[in-house]
mmCIF file of C-alpha atoms and ligand atoms in Angstrom:
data_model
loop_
_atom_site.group_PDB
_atom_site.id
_atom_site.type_symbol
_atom_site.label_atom_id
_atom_site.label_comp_id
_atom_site.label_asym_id
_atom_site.label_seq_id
_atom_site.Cartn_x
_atom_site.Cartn_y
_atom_site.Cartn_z
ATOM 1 C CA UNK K 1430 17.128 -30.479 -14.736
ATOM 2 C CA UNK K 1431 13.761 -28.876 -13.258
ATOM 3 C CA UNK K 1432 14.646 -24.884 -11.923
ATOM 4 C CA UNK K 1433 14.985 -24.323 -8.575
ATOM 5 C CA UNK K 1434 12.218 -21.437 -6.945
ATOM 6 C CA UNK K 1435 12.084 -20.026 -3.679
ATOM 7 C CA UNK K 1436 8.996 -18.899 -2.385
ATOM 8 C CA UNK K 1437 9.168 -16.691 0.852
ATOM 9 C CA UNK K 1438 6.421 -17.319 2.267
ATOM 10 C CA UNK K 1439 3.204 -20.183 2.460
ATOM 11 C CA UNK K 1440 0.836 -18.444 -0.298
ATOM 12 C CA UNK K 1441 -2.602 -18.809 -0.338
ATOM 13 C CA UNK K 1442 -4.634 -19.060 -3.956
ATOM 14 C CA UNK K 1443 -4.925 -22.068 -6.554
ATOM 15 C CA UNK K 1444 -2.036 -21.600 -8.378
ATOM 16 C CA UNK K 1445 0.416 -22.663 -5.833
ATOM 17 C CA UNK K 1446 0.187 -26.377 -6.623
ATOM 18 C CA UNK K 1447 0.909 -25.894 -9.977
ATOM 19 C CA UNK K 1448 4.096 -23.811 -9.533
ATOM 20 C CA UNK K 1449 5.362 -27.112 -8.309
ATOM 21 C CA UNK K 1450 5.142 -29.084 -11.612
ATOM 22 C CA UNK K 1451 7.017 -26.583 -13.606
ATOM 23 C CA UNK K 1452 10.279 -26.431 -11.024
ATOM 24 C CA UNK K 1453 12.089 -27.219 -7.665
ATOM 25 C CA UNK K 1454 9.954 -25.474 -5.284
ATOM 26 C CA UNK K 1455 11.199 -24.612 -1.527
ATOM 27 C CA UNK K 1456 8.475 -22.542 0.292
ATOM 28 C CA UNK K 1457 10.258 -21.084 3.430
ATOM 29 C CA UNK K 1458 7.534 -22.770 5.939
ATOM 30 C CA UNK K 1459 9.303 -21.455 9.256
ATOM 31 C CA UNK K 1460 7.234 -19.203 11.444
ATOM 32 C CA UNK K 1461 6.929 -15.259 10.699
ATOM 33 C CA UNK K 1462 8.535 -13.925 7.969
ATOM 34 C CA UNK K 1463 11.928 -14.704 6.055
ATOM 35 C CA UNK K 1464 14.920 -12.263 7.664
ATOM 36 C CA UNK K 1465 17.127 -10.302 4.771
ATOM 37 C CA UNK K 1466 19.678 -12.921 6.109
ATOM 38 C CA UNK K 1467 17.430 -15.296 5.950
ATOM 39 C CA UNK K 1468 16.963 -14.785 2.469
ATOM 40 C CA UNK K 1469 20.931 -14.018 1.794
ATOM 41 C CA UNK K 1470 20.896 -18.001 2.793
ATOM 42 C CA UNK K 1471 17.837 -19.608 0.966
ATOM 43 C CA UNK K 1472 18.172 -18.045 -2.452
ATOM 44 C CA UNK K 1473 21.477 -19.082 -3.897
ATOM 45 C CA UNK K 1474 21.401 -21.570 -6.364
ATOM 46 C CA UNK K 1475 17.544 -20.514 -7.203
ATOM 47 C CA UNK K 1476 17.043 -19.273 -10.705
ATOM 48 C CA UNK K 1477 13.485 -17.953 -9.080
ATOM 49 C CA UNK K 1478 11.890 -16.042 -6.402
ATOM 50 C CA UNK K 1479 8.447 -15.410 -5.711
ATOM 51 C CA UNK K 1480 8.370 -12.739 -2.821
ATOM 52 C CA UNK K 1481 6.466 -10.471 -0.324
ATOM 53 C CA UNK K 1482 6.865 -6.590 -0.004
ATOM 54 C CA UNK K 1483 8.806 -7.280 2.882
ATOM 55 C CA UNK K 1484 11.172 -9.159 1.756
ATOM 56 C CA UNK K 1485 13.950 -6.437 0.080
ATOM 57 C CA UNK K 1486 15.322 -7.416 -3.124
ATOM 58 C CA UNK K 1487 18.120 -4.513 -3.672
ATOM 59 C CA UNK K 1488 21.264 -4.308 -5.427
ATOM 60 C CA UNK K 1489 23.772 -6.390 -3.314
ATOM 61 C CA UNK K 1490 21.514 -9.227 -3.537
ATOM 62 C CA UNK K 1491 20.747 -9.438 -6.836
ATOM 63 C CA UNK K 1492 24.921 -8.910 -7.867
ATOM 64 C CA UNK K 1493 25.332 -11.740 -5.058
ATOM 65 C CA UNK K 1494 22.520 -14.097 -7.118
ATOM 66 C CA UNK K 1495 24.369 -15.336 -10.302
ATOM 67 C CA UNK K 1496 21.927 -17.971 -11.148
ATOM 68 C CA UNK K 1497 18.601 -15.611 -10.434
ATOM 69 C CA UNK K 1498 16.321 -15.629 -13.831
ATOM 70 C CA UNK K 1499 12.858 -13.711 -12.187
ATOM 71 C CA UNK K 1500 11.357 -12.154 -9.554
ATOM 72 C CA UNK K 1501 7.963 -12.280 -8.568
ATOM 73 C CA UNK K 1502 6.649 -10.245 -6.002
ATOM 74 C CA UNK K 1503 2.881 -10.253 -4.540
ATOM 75 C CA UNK K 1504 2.346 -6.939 -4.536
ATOM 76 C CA UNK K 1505 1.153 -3.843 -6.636
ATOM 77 C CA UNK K 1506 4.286 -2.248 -5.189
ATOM 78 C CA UNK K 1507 7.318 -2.753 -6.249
ATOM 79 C CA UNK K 1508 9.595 0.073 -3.984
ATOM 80 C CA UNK K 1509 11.072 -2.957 -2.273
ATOM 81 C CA UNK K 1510 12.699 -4.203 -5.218
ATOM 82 C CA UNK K 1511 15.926 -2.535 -6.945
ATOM 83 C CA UNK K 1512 13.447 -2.839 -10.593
ATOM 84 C CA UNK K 1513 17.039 -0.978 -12.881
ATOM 85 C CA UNK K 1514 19.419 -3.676 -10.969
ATOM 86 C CA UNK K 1515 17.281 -6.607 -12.452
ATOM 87 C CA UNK K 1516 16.462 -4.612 -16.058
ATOM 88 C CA UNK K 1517 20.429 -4.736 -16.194
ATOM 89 C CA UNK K 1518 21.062 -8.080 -15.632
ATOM 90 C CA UNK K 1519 17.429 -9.012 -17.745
ATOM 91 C CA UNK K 1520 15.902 -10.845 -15.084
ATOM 92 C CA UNK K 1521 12.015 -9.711 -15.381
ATOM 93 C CA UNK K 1522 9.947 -8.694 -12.310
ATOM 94 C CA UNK K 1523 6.561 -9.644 -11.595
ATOM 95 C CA UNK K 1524 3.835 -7.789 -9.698
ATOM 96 C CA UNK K 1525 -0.151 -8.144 -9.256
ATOM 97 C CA UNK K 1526 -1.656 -5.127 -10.283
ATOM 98 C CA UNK K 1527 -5.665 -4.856 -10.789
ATOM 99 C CA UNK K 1528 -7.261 -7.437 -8.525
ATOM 100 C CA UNK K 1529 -6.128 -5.371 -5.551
ATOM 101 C CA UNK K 1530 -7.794 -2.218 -6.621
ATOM 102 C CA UNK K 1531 -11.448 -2.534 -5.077
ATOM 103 C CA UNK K 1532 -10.250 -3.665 -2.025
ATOM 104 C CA UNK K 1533 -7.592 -1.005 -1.278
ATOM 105 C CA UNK K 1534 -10.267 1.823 -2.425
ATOM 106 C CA UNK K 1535 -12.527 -0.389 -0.022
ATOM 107 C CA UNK K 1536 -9.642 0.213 2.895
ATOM 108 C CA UNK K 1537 -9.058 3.828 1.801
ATOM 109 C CA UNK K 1538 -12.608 4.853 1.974
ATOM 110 C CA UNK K 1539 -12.874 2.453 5.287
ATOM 111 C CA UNK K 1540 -9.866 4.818 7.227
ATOM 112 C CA UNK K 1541 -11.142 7.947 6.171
ATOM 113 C CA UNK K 1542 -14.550 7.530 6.975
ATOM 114 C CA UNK K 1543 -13.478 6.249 10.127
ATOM 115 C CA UNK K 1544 -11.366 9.564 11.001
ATOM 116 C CA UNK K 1545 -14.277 11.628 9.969
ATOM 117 C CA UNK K 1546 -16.071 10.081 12.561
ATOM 118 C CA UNK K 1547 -14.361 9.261 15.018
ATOM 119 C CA UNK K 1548 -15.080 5.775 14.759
ATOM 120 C CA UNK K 1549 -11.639 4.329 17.078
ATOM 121 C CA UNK K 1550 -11.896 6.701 19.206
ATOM 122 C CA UNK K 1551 -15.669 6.102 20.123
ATOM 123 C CA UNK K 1552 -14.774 2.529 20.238
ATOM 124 C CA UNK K 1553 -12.061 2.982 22.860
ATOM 125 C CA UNK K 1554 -14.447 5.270 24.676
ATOM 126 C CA UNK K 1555 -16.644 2.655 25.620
ATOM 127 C CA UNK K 1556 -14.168 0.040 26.278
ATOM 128 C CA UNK K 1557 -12.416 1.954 28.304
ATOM 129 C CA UNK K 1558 -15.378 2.537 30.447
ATOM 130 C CA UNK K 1559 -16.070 6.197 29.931
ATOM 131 C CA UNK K 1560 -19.487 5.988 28.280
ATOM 132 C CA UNK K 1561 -21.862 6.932 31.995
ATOM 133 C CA UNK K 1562 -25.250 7.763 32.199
ATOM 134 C CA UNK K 1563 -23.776 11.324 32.875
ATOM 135 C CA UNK K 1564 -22.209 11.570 29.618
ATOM 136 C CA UNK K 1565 -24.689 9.379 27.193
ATOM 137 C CA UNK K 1566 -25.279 11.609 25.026
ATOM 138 C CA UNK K 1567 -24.830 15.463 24.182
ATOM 139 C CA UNK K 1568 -24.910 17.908 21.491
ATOM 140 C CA UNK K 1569 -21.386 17.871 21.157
ATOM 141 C CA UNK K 1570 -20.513 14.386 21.873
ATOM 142 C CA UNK K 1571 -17.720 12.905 19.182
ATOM 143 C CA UNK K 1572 -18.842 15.239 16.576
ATOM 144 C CA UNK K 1573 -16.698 14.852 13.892
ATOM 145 C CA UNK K 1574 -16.445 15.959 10.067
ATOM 146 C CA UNK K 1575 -18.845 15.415 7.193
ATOM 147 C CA UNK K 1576 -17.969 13.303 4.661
ATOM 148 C CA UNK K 1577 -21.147 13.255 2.346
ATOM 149 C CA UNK K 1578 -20.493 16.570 0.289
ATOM 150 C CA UNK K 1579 -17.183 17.176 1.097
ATOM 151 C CA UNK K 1580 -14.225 18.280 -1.183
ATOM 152 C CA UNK K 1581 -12.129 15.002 -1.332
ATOM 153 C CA UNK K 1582 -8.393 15.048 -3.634
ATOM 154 C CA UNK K 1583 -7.016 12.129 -4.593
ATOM 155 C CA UNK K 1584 -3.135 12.250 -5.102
ATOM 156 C CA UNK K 1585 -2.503 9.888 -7.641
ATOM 157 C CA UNK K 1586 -5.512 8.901 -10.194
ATOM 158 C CA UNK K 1587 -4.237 5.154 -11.281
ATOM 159 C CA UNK K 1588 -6.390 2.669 -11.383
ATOM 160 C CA UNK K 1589 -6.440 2.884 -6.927
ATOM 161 C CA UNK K 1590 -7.442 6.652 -6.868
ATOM 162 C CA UNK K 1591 -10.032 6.155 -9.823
ATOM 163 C CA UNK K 1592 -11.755 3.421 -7.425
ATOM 164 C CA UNK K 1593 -11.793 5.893 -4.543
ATOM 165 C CA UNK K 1594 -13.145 8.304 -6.709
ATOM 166 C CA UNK K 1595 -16.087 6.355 -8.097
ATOM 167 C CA UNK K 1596 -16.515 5.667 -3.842
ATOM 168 C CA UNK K 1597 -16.424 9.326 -3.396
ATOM 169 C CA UNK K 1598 -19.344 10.635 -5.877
ATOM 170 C CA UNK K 1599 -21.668 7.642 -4.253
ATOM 171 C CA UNK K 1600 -20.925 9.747 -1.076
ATOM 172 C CA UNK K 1601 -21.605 12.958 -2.895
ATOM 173 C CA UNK K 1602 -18.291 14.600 -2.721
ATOM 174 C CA UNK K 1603 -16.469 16.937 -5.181
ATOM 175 C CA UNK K 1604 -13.366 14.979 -6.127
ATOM 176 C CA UNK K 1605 -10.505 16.611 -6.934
ATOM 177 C CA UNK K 1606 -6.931 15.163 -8.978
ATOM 178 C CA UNK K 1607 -3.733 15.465 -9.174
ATOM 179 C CA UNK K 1608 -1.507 12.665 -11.341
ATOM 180 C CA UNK K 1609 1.749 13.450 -13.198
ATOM 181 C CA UNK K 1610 0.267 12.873 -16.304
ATOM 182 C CA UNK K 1611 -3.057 14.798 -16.898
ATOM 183 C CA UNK K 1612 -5.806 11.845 -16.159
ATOM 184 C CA UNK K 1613 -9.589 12.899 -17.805
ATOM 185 C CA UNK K 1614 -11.590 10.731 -15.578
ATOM 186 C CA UNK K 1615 -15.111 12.022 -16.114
ATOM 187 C CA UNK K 1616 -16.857 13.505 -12.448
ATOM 188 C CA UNK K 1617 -12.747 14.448 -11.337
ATOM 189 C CA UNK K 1618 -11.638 17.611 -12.045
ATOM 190 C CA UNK K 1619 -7.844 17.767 -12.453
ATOM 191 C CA UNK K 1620 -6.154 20.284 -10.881
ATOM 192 C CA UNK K 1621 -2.324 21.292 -9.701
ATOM 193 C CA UNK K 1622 -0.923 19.439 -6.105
ATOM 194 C CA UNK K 1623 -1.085 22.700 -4.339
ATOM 195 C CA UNK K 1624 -4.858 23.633 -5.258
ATOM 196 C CA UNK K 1625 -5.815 20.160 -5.176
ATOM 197 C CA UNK K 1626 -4.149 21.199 -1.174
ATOM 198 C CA UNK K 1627 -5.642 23.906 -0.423
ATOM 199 C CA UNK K 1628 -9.174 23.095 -1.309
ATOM 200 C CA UNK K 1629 -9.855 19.584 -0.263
ATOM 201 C CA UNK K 1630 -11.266 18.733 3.123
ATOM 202 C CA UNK K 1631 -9.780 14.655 2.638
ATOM 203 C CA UNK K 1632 -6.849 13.926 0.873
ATOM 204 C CA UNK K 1633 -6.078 10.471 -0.368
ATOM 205 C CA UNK K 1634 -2.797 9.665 -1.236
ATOM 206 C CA UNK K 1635 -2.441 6.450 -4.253
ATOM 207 C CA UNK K 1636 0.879 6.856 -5.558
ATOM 208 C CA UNK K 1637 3.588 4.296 -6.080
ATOM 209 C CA UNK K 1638 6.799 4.986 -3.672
ATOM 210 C CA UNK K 1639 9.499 5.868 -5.889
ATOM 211 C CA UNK K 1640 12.742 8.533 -5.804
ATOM 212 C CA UNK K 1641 10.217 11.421 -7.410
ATOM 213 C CA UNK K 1642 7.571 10.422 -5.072
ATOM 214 C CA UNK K 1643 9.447 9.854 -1.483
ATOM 215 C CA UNK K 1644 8.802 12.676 0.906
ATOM 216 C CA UNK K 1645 6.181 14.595 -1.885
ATOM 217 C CA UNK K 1646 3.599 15.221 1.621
ATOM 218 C CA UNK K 1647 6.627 17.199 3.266
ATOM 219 C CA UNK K 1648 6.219 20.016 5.699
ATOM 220 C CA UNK K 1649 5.338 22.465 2.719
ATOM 221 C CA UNK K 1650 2.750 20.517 1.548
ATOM 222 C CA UNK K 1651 1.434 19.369 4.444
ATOM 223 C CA UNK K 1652 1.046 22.886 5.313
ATOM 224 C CA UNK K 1653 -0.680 24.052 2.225
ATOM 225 C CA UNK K 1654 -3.494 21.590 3.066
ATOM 226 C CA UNK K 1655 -6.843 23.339 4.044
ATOM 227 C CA UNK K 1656 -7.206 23.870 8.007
ATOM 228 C CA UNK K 1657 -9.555 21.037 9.619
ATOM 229 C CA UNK K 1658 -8.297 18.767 6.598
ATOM 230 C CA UNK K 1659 -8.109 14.909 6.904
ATOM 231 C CA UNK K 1660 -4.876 13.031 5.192
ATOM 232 C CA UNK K 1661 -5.680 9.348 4.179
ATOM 233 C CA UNK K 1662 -2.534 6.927 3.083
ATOM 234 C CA UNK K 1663 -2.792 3.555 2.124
ATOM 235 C CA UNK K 1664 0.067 3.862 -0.698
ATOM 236 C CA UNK K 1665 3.158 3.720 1.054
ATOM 237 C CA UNK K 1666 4.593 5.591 4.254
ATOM 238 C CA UNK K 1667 7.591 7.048 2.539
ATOM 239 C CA UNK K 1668 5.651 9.431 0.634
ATOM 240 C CA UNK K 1669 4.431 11.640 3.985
ATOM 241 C CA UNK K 1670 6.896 13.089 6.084
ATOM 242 C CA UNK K 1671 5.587 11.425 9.544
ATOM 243 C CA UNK K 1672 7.159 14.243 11.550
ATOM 244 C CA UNK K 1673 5.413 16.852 10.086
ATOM 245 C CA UNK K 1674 2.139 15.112 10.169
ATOM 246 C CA UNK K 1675 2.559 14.320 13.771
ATOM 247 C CA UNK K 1676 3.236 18.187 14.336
ATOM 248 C CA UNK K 1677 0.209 19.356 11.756
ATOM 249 C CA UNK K 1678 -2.207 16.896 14.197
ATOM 250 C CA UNK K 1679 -0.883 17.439 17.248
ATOM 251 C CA UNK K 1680 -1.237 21.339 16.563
ATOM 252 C CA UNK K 1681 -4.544 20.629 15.729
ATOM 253 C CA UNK K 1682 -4.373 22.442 11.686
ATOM 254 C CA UNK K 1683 -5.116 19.004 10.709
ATOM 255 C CA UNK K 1684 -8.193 17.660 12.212
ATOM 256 C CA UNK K 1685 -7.173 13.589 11.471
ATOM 257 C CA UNK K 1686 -4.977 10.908 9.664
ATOM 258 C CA UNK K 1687 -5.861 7.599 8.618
ATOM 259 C CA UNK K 1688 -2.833 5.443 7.821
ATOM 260 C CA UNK K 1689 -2.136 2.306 6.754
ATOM 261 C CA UNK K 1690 1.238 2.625 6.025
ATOM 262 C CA UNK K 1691 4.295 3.930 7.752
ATOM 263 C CA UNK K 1692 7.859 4.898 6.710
ATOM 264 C CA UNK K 1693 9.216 1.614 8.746
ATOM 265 C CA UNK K 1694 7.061 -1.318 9.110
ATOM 266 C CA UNK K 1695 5.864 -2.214 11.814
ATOM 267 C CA UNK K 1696 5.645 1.085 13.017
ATOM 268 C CA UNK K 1697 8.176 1.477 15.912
ATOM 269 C CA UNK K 1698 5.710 2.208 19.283
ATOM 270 C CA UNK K 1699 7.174 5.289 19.826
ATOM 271 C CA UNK K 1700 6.168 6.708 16.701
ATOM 272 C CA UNK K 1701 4.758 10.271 18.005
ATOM 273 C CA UNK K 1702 1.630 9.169 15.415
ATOM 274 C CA UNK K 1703 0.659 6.205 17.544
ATOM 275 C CA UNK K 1704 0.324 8.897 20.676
ATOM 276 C CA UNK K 1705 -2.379 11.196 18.736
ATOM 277 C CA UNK K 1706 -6.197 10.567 19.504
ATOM 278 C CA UNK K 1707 -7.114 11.948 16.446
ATOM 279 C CA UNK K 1708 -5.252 9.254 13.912
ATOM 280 C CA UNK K 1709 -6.100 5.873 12.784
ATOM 281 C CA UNK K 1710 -3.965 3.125 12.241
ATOM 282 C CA UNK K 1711 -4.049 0.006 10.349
ATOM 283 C CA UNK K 1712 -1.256 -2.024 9.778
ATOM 284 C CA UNK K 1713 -0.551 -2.148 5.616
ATOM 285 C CA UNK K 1714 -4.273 -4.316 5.272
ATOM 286 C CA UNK K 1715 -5.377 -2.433 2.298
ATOM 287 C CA UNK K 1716 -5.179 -5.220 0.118
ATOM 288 C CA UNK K 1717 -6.178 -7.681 2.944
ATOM 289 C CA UNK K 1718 -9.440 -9.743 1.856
ATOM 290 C CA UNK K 1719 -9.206 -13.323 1.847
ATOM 291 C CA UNK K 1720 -10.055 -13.092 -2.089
ATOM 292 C CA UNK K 1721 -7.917 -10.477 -3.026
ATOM 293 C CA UNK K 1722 -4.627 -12.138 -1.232
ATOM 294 C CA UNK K 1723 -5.483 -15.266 -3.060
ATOM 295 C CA UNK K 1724 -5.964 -13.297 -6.089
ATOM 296 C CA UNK K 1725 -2.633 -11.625 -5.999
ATOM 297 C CA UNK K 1726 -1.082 -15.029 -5.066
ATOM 298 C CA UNK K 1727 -2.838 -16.576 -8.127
ATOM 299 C CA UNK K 1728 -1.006 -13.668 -10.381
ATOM 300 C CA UNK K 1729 2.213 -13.963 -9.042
ATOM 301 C CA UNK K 1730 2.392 -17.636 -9.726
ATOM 302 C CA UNK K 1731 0.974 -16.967 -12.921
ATOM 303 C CA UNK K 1732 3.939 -14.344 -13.578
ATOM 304 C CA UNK K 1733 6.356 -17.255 -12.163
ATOM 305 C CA UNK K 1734 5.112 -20.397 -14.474
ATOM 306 C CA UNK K 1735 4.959 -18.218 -17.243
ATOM 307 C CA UNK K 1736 9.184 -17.377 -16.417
ATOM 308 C CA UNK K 1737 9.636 -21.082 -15.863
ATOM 309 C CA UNK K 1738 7.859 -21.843 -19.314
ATOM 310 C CA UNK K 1739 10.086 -19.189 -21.301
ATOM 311 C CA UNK K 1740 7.120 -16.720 -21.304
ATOM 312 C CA UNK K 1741 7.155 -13.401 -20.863
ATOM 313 C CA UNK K 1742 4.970 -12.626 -17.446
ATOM 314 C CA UNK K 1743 1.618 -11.700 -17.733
ATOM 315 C CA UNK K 1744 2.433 -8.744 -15.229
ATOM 316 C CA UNK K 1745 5.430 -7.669 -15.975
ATOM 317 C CA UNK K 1746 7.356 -4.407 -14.358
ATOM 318 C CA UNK K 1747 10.025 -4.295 -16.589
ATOM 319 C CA UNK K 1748 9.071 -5.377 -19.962
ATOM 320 C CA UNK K 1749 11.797 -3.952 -21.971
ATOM 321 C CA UNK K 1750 13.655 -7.076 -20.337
ATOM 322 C CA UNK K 1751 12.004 -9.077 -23.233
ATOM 323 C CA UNK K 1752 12.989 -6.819 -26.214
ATOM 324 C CA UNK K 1753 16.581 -7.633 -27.608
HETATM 325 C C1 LIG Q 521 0.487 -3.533 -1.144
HETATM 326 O O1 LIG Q 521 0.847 -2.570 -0.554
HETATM 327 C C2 LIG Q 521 0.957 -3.895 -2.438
HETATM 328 O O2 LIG Q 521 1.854 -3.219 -2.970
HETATM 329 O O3 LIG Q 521 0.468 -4.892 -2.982
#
């Protein structure tokens, strides 16, 4: 009897046709995205599940999921998951690391250069019909910050922040580290969280969400960070504390943000972020190229034939699932 897989969402990529030969294959086809009920409903009875960040995979749905053999998300990230629920039960986890990387440095760089200078801002400046021949042009029109020769730190040096980094020293900039682990990467210098702070004009933030790394840009931090500074996230939103961002901008100590990512997605409209000039929003695109998302697809069909086929997953999140 052929498995049964449940695929939240239509995928783009290659792969997908193949998934088909190896199992049972419903792909939820309705329009927007699968609801956590939604999902309560769909997946009994499936021994697989090949899944978006959004779609959370904790605890009470994995216990509730007798016949689930693997997860396999398209993502990098795997915060939405509960990864020690499945390790217990054995049930290995999928994710699509690598192919992602260019593009999100791509993003990264995109957002910060576009705080530096102003870029949505400017853009709504027109539209909005406030470019005259009284204003068109002056000394001090949208200045903004330098970004060629500027102290950049990147929060996080996987394979993400090393991308933004080799970015970074086409643009001429000092790049500074911080990782967990010591990371040589030749042109970085490594230094502590709070002098990588205090001394960068951008910050870049590439760390996975986790329980060591929610809330790390709190108040404190946030306040350590050098006067005029720019903060750049396209990790996740759970790792800045939005409040205090909000207050560091609005007081003007920070001169910008560039997000991508928010605690809650979407960002509820009254977010006190949305109502600040001087931050730019995108909403969690960093990995969005046509090629990368069929990339990632690709992978995390890959990881789900090779679960089908009694394989362990080319990508695997928890590989001590497949030592006994
Ligand atoms: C995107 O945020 C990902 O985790 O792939």
């Amino acid at each position: 009897m052929k498995k049964r897989v449940l695929v939240t969402h239509q995928l783009p990529g290659e792969r997908i046709r193949e998934l088909s030969a190896h199992c049972e294959m419903t792909i939820w086809m309705d329009p927007g995205l699968l609801t956590a009920q939604g999902l309560r409903e769909e997946l009994p009875g499936c021994h697989g599940l090949v899944c978006l960040l959004t779609d959370r995979v904790d605890a009470d749905l994995i216990a509730a999921m007798p016949d689930l053999e693997f997860v396999s998300s398209m993502s990098v990230g795997v915060d939405h998951v509960d990864v020690p629920a499945l390790t217990a039960r054995g049930i290995p986890l999928g994710h699509t690391p690598g192919v992602l990387v260019n593009t999100t440095a791509d993003t990264a760089f995109a957002l910060m250069l576009a705080a530096a200078r102003r870029v949505v801002e400017a853009d709504h400046f027109i539209r909005m019909g406030n470019w005259t021949k009284e204003n068109a042009w002056a000394p001090d029109f949208f200045t903004g910050k330098d970004v060629s020769g500027a102290t950049l730190g990147i929060v996080g040096l996987g394979e993400i922040g090393q991308a933004v980094a080799r970015r970074a020293s086409g643009f001429g900039m000092k790049v500074l580290a911080w990782n967990r682990s010591v990371r040589e990467v030749p042109g970085v210098e490594s230094v502590s969280l709070e002098a990588l702070l205090q001394r960068s004009d951008f910050v870049s933030v590439h760390l996975a969400l986790s329980d060591s790394t929610r809330g790390l840009m709190d108040a404190r931090r946030i306040a350590m960070m050098k006067p005029g500074a720019v903060l750049v996230n396209t990790a996740r939103g759970g790792i800045v504390d939005e409040s205090a961002l909000a207050q560091a901008l609005a007081s003007g100590r920070l001169a910008a943000a560039a997000l991508d990512v928010f605690e809650s997605e979407p960002v509820a409209m009254d977010n006190p972020l949305l109502a600040l000039p001087n931050v730019v929003v995108a909403p969690h695109i960093g990995s969005a190229t046509t090629q990368t998302r069929a990339s990632m697809a690709d992978i995390a069909i890959d990881n789900a034939i090779a679960a089908l086929t009694g394989e362990p997953m080319p990508h695997c999140v928890n590989p001590e699932v497949y030592s006994d």
